[in-house]
Short mmCIF file of C-alpha atoms in Angstrom, two decimals:
data_model
loop_
_atom_site.label_atom_id
_atom_site.label_comp_id
_atom_site.label_asym_id
_atom_site.label_seq_id
_atom_site.Cartn_x
_atom_site.Cartn_y
_atom_site.Cartn_z
CA MET A 766 30.04 24.79 -20.79
CA GLY A 767 32.71 22.28 -19.76
CA LYS A 768 33.95 19.33 -21.76
CA GLY A 769 31.63 17.04 -19.82
CA GLY A 770 28.56 19.01 -20.88
CA GLN A 771 29.69 19.08 -24.51
CA LEU A 772 30.19 15.32 -24.50
CA ILE A 773 26.70 14.75 -23.09
CA ASN A 774 25.16 16.95 -25.78
CA GLU A 775 27.04 15.14 -28.55
CA VAL A 776 25.95 11.76 -27.27
CA ALA A 777 22.35 12.97 -26.95
CA LYS A 778 22.29 14.18 -30.56
CA GLU A 779 23.42 10.83 -31.92
CA ALA A 780 21.39 8.67 -29.53
CA LYS A 781 18.57 6.68 -31.08
CA PRO A 782 15.14 6.56 -29.40
CA ILE A 783 14.90 3.60 -27.06
CA LYS A 784 11.83 1.44 -27.52
CA GLN A 785 10.22 1.12 -24.11
CA GLU A 786 9.56 -2.48 -23.14
CA ASN A 787 6.49 -3.63 -21.29
CA MET A 788 7.64 -4.11 -17.71
CA ALA A 789 6.03 -6.06 -14.89
CA ALA A 790 6.52 -7.01 -11.25
CA TRP A 791 7.84 -10.57 -11.22
CA LEU A 792 7.82 -12.69 -8.09
CA VAL A 793 11.08 -14.64 -8.41
CA ASP A 794 11.59 -15.96 -4.87
CA VAL A 795 10.40 -15.56 -1.29
CA ASN A 796 10.19 -11.82 -0.50
CA THR A 797 11.83 -11.04 -3.85
CA ILE A 798 10.10 -9.04 -6.60
CA ARG A 799 11.94 -7.76 -9.65
CA ILE A 800 10.83 -5.35 -12.36
CA LEU A 801 11.53 -7.18 -15.60
CA PRO A 802 10.28 -7.19 -19.22
CA PHE A 803 6.92 -8.88 -19.79
CA GLN A 804 6.15 -9.89 -23.38
CA LEU A 805 2.56 -9.30 -24.43
CA PRO A 806 0.64 -11.74 -26.63
CA SER A 807 -0.77 -10.45 -29.89
CA ILE A 808 -4.26 -8.97 -29.73
CA GLY A 809 -6.99 -11.31 -30.91
CA PRO A 810 -10.18 -10.06 -32.60
CA ASN A 811 -12.05 -10.09 -29.27
CA ASP A 812 -9.24 -8.73 -27.10
CA VAL A 813 -8.12 -5.32 -25.90
CA ARG A 814 -4.74 -3.99 -24.86
CA ILE A 815 -4.91 -2.07 -21.60
CA ARG A 816 -2.42 0.29 -19.99
CA ILE A 817 -2.71 -0.57 -16.33
CA LYS A 818 -3.11 2.44 -14.03
CA ALA A 819 -4.07 0.92 -10.67
CA VAL A 820 -3.51 -2.47 -9.06
CA GLY A 821 -4.60 -3.64 -5.62
CA ILE A 822 -2.55 -5.92 -3.39
CA CYS A 823 -4.62 -8.98 -2.48
CA GLY A 824 -4.06 -11.34 0.41
CA SER A 825 -3.07 -14.01 -2.10
CA ASP A 826 -0.30 -11.73 -3.41
CA VAL A 827 1.03 -11.44 0.14
CA HIS A 828 0.88 -15.21 0.65
CA TYR A 829 2.82 -15.81 -2.56
CA LEU A 830 5.35 -13.15 -1.60
CA LYS A 831 5.93 -14.59 1.87
CA THR A 832 5.79 -18.32 1.12
CA MET A 833 5.51 -18.80 -2.68
CA LYS A 834 2.25 -20.62 -1.90
CA CYS A 835 -1.44 -19.85 -1.47
CA ALA A 836 -3.84 -22.67 -0.58
CA ASP A 837 -3.08 -25.49 -3.06
CA PHE A 838 -1.21 -23.26 -5.51
CA GLU A 839 2.57 -22.98 -5.53
CA VAL A 840 4.83 -20.65 -7.51
CA LYS A 841 7.44 -22.90 -9.10
CA GLU A 842 8.82 -20.41 -11.62
CA PRO A 843 8.85 -16.59 -11.85
CA MET A 844 5.33 -15.15 -12.03
CA VAL A 845 3.85 -11.68 -12.57
CA ILE A 846 1.67 -10.88 -9.56
CA GLY A 847 -1.52 -8.81 -9.14
CA HIS A 848 -5.12 -9.35 -10.22
CA GLU A 849 -7.18 -6.43 -8.86
CA CYS A 850 -6.73 -3.86 -11.59
CA ALA A 851 -8.06 -1.07 -13.77
CA GLY A 852 -6.62 0.84 -16.68
CA ILE A 853 -7.12 2.62 -19.98
CA VAL A 854 -7.84 0.85 -23.26
CA GLU A 855 -5.08 1.50 -25.81
CA LYS A 856 -6.05 -0.84 -28.65
CA VAL A 857 -9.06 -3.00 -29.49
CA GLY A 858 -9.47 -6.14 -31.58
CA SER A 859 -11.34 -6.10 -34.87
CA GLU A 860 -14.53 -7.59 -33.38
CA VAL A 861 -14.71 -5.38 -30.27
CA LYS A 862 -17.63 -2.95 -30.51
CA HIS A 863 -18.39 -1.87 -26.92
CA LEU A 864 -14.98 -0.38 -26.10
CA VAL A 865 -12.74 2.17 -27.81
CA PRO A 866 -9.22 3.43 -27.12
CA GLY A 867 -9.30 5.85 -24.20
CA ASP A 868 -12.03 4.04 -22.26
CA ARG A 869 -11.27 3.55 -18.58
CA VAL A 870 -12.08 -0.01 -17.53
CA ALA A 871 -12.17 -2.34 -14.55
CA VAL A 872 -10.84 -5.80 -15.35
CA GLU A 873 -12.37 -9.14 -14.38
CA PRO A 874 -9.28 -11.30 -13.75
CA GLY A 875 -10.61 -14.80 -14.44
CA ILE A 876 -10.85 -16.29 -17.94
CA SER A 877 -13.17 -19.30 -18.05
CA CYS A 878 -13.23 -21.99 -20.74
CA SER A 879 -16.83 -21.17 -21.86
CA ARG A 880 -17.37 -24.84 -22.77
CA CYS A 881 -17.82 -26.80 -19.53
CA GLN A 882 -21.10 -27.50 -17.73
CA GLN A 883 -20.56 -24.67 -15.25
CA CYS A 884 -19.82 -22.11 -17.96
CA ARG A 885 -22.77 -23.17 -20.10
CA GLY A 886 -25.00 -23.02 -17.03
CA GLY A 887 -24.10 -19.38 -16.42
CA ARG A 888 -21.82 -20.11 -13.45
CA TYR A 889 -18.56 -19.48 -15.22
CA ASN A 890 -16.96 -18.42 -11.92
CA LEU A 891 -16.94 -22.14 -11.02
CA CYS A 892 -15.16 -23.21 -14.22
CA PRO A 893 -12.66 -25.95 -13.31
CA ASP A 894 -10.33 -24.72 -16.07
CA MET A 895 -10.37 -21.08 -14.97
CA LYS A 896 -7.26 -19.10 -15.86
CA PHE A 897 -7.05 -16.52 -13.09
CA PHE A 898 -4.52 -13.70 -12.94
CA ALA A 899 -1.54 -14.37 -10.66
CA THR A 900 -2.54 -17.96 -9.95
CA PRO A 901 0.33 -20.28 -10.95
CA PRO A 902 1.17 -20.73 -13.72
CA VAL A 903 -0.96 -17.82 -15.02
CA HIS A 904 0.67 -14.39 -14.92
CA GLY A 905 -1.02 -11.40 -13.29
CA SER A 906 -1.61 -7.76 -14.14
CA LEU A 907 0.96 -5.74 -12.18
CA ALA A 908 2.48 -4.54 -15.45
CA ASN A 909 2.57 -1.52 -17.72
CA GLN A 910 0.20 -3.21 -20.17
CA ILE A 911 -1.82 -6.40 -20.50
CA VAL A 912 -3.92 -8.06 -23.22
CA HIS A 913 -7.31 -9.33 -22.05
CA PRO A 914 -10.69 -10.45 -23.46
CA ALA A 915 -12.84 -7.38 -24.07
CA ASP A 916 -15.92 -9.07 -22.57
CA LEU A 917 -14.12 -9.12 -19.21
CA CYS A 918 -13.41 -5.37 -19.26
CA PHE A 919 -16.07 -3.01 -17.91
CA LYS A 920 -16.21 0.69 -18.71
CA LEU A 921 -16.07 2.86 -15.60
CA PRO A 922 -18.49 5.75 -15.03
CA GLU A 923 -16.90 9.20 -14.95
CA ASN A 924 -17.45 9.48 -11.19
CA VAL A 925 -15.45 6.30 -10.46
CA SER A 926 -11.67 6.66 -10.28
CA LEU A 927 -9.23 4.11 -11.64
CA GLU A 928 -8.16 3.32 -8.08
CA GLU A 929 -11.78 2.60 -7.19
CA GLY A 930 -12.12 0.62 -10.40
CA ALA A 931 -9.30 -1.67 -9.29
CA MET A 932 -11.33 -2.41 -6.15
CA CYS A 933 -14.35 -3.65 -8.12
CA GLU A 934 -13.03 -7.22 -8.07
CA PRO A 935 -12.65 -7.56 -4.26
CA LEU A 936 -15.87 -5.58 -3.76
CA SER A 937 -17.74 -8.03 -5.97
CA VAL A 938 -16.63 -10.89 -3.72
CA GLY A 939 -18.20 -9.21 -0.71
CA VAL A 940 -21.38 -8.30 -2.60
CA HIS A 941 -21.74 -11.88 -3.87
CA ALA A 942 -21.24 -13.28 -0.37
CA CYS A 943 -23.83 -10.92 1.14
CA ARG A 944 -26.37 -11.76 -1.56
CA ARG A 945 -25.91 -15.50 -1.04
CA ALA A 946 -26.18 -15.14 2.74
CA ASN A 947 -29.06 -12.64 2.47
CA VAL A 948 -27.09 -10.21 4.63
CA ALA A 949 -27.70 -6.47 4.35
CA ALA A 950 -26.90 -3.37 6.36
CA THR A 951 -30.46 -3.55 7.72
CA SER A 952 -30.04 -7.12 8.97
CA CYS A 953 -29.46 -5.82 12.51
CA ARG A 954 -32.42 -4.49 14.47
CA LYS A 955 -31.10 -1.14 15.65
CA LYS A 956 -28.57 1.37 14.36
CA ASN A 957 -26.32 0.94 17.39
CA GLU A 958 -26.43 -2.82 16.84
CA GLN A 959 -25.44 -2.31 13.20
CA ALA A 960 -22.41 -0.27 14.26
CA THR A 961 -21.36 -2.88 16.81
CA PHE A 962 -21.83 -5.70 14.29
CA LEU A 963 -19.74 -3.94 11.64
CA GLU A 964 -16.98 -3.17 14.14
CA ASP A 965 -16.88 -6.79 15.27
CA LEU A 966 -16.95 -7.94 11.64
CA LYS A 967 -13.93 -5.76 10.84
CA ASP A 968 -11.95 -7.31 13.70
CA HIS A 969 -12.82 -10.86 12.65
CA ILE A 970 -11.97 -10.16 9.01
CA ASN A 971 -8.54 -8.98 10.15
CA ASP A 972 -8.14 -12.26 12.05
CA LEU A 973 -9.13 -14.30 8.99
CA VAL A 974 -6.79 -12.40 6.67
CA ASN A 975 -3.84 -12.85 9.01
CA ALA A 976 -4.55 -16.49 9.83
CA SER A 977 -2.23 -19.16 8.50
CA LYS A 978 -3.53 -21.97 6.27
CA ASP A 979 -3.80 -24.31 9.27
CA GLU A 980 -5.65 -21.70 11.35
CA HIS A 981 -8.32 -20.77 8.78
CA LYS A 982 -10.86 -23.46 9.71
CA THR A 983 -10.78 -22.70 13.44
CA CYS A 984 -10.77 -18.95 12.82
CA PHE A 985 -13.77 -19.22 10.47
CA LYS A 986 -15.74 -21.28 12.98
CA ASN A 987 -15.04 -18.77 15.75
CA THR A 988 -16.14 -15.91 13.51
CA MET A 989 -19.46 -17.53 12.61
CA GLN A 990 -20.18 -18.46 16.21
CA LYS A 991 -19.43 -15.02 17.64
CA LEU A 992 -21.07 -12.92 14.92
CA PHE A 993 -24.12 -15.02 14.09
CA GLY A 994 -24.61 -17.19 17.17
CA MET A 995 -24.20 -20.44 15.27
CA SER A 996 -23.70 -23.38 17.62
CA LYS A 997 -22.57 -25.96 15.06
CA ILE A 998 -20.31 -25.20 12.11
CA VAL A 999 -19.31 -27.77 9.51
CA VAL A 1000 -16.39 -26.78 7.27
CA GLU A 1001 -15.88 -29.22 4.42
CA ARG A 1002 -13.23 -28.95 1.73
CA SER A 1003 -14.03 -30.41 -1.67
CA HIS A 1004 -12.70 -30.07 -5.20
CA ASP A 1005 -15.91 -31.52 -6.66
CA THR A 1006 -17.59 -28.44 -8.15
CA THR A 1007 -20.74 -30.40 -9.00
CA LYS A 1008 -21.64 -30.22 -5.31
CA VAL A 1009 -21.29 -26.45 -5.14
#
C-alpha cells in the first residue's frame, strides 16, 4: 500500500460520522434547480414524517421552472417543488392511530384550514386558505423527507407501487372531473367510437398542457367543441368560491 492509501485509512479511522441533512430540490431561478438542505418542522401529535420515494412532475412544476409563474402564482423566493408524491412513514405523532412506521402512503398535497364555510360543508378542496405543496410561498415535496398531517396520508395496498401511489393525486383530478361530467368509458356508443374518442382526447390534452396562459381559453373551447359537439362555450374566470 502506498503512502496515499495509508493516509486515506488514517483519515477514515479518525473521521466522525456525518449527520445526513434533509435535502430537497429548490427552484431558485428560471431553469435553475439546486439540491439544498431543507429543514423539517417538528412533528405535531397528528402528523407523520415520511421518507419520500416517488414524486411526479406536474405541469405546474414545469411552468414554475420555465417562467417562475403558474396562473396567478409567482415564485418570488426559492421554493421546493413537487406535489405528486408517495413514500414510507418513518415516525408518527402521539395521536396518530391509523398509520405506523413502515407504512407506504400516498400523500394528499393540500392542507385546508378546516374552519371556513367550504371546509365545514365537506368541500375542503375549495378552501380559500388552502396550503398546497409547491404553490408559492408553500414548499413542495421533492425532498428526502417531509412532515405532513396524518389524515392526508393514505396507506397503499400491497399491489400498488410507490410510483403508482405518487400518481394518485393527478388520477383523482381526472376521476373527479369524469364524475362531475358524468363521463365514463361507456359514454360512447360503440367500441370503435370509444377508441377514436380516447385517441382524440389524448391529442387535445396534449394541446391543453402545452398551451400558454393566453392560449388556454381558446384551446379549451376548441376541445369542447370538437370532442363533445358543443356549439357555445362560456369560459368565466372568478375568484368567488361561493359561486362554485
